[in-house]
Amino acid sequence: MLELMEWLAERGVTAFFKVDGDRMVEGRAAWMVIVSGGPLGEESFFRADLTTPDACLDSLLAHLGSKGLSPFA
């Protein structure tokens, strides 16, 4: 995850990855990923609140792919 966040930052994308302890205790979707800016565009804002960090990562990679970005290219 850290390498991906660095890759995004190098391209001007602001990235935020978080786990919320209160949500975790309550059994709600505690993991969150947010990205915006850079090649995603000024109006682009993506947020996913999911139950696992892997689900957040998969969702983020799918979003990036839909914008023509891939850290694996």
GROMACS .gro file of C-alpha atoms in nm:
model
   73
    1MET     CA    1   0.000   0.000   0.000
    2LEU     CA    2   0.280   0.242   0.082
    3GLU     CA    3   0.440   0.191  -0.260
    4LEU     CA    4   0.105   0.258  -0.428
    5MET     CA    5   0.052   0.575  -0.225
    6GLU     CA    6   0.401   0.694  -0.318
    7TRP     CA    7   0.334   0.612  -0.686
    8LEU     CA    8   0.013   0.816  -0.671
    9ALA     CA    9   0.183   1.109  -0.496
   10GLU     CA   10   0.460   1.114  -0.759
   11ARG     CA   11   0.185   1.176  -1.013
   12GLY     CA   12   0.021   1.455  -0.814
   13VAL     CA   13  -0.260   1.246  -0.667
   14THR     CA   14  -0.355   1.304  -0.305
   15ALA     CA   15  -0.416   0.968  -0.134
   16PHE     CA   16  -0.564   0.888   0.207
   17PHE     CA   17  -0.598   0.539   0.358
   18LYS     CA   18  -0.757   0.497   0.701
   19VAL     CA   19  -0.907   0.253   0.946
   20ASP     CA   20  -1.171   0.381   1.191
   21GLY     CA   21  -1.158   0.212   1.532
   22ASP     CA   22  -1.511   0.320   1.628
   23ARG     CA   23  -1.657   0.171   1.311
   24MET     CA   24  -1.453  -0.146   1.362
   25VAL     CA   25  -1.593  -0.195   1.714
   26GLU     CA   26  -1.946  -0.133   1.582
   27GLY     CA   27  -1.898  -0.393   1.307
   28ARG     CA   28  -1.931  -0.139   1.027
   29ALA     CA   29  -1.713  -0.078   0.721
   30ALA     CA   30  -1.404   0.056   0.898
   31TRP     CA   31  -1.155   0.089   0.611
   32MET     CA   32  -1.152   0.394   0.386
   33VAL     CA   33  -0.953   0.505   0.083
   34ILE     CA   34  -0.979   0.849  -0.079
   35VAL     CA   35  -0.792   0.979  -0.384
   36SER     CA   36  -0.820   1.302  -0.580
   37GLY     CA   37  -0.634   1.540  -0.808
   38GLY     CA   38  -0.342   1.498  -1.042
   39PRO     CA   39  -0.419   1.302  -1.358
   40LEU     CA   40  -0.759   1.209  -1.210
   41GLY     CA   41  -0.868   1.567  -1.279
   42GLU     CA   42  -0.968   1.858  -1.059
   43GLU     CA   43  -1.327   1.739  -1.033
   44SER     CA   44  -1.229   1.382  -0.957
   45PHE     CA   45  -1.283   1.255  -0.605
   46PHE     CA   46  -1.299   0.884  -0.523
   47ARG     CA   47  -1.390   0.739  -0.184
   48ALA     CA   48  -1.459   0.382  -0.081
   49ASP     CA   49  -1.565   0.271   0.268
   50LEU     CA   50  -1.528  -0.107   0.291
   51THR     CA   51  -1.482  -0.388   0.542
   52THR     CA   52  -1.123  -0.489   0.460
   53PRO     CA   53  -0.806  -0.314   0.345
   54ASP     CA   54  -0.784  -0.556   0.051
   55ALA     CA   55  -1.134  -0.456  -0.062
   56CYS     CA   56  -1.029  -0.089  -0.050
   57LEU     CA   57  -0.717  -0.166  -0.252
   58ASP     CA   58  -0.914  -0.364  -0.513
   59SER     CA   59  -1.169  -0.084  -0.540
   60LEU     CA   60  -0.897   0.179  -0.579
   61LEU     CA   61  -0.712  -0.021  -0.845
   62ALA     CA   62  -1.039  -0.066  -1.039
   63HIS     CA   63  -1.105   0.308  -1.019
   64LEU     CA   64  -0.755   0.393  -1.135
   65GLY     CA   65  -0.793   0.146  -1.422
   66SER     CA   66  -1.118   0.315  -1.527
   67LYS     CA   67  -0.919   0.640  -1.551
   68GLY     CA   68  -0.643   0.481  -1.758
   69LEU     CA   69  -0.391   0.465  -1.472
   70SER     CA   70  -0.212   0.155  -1.351
   71PRO     CA   71   0.085   0.117  -1.120
   72PHE     CA   72   0.158  -0.212  -1.299
   73ALA     CA   73   0.199  -0.066  -1.649
   0.00000   0.00000   0.00000
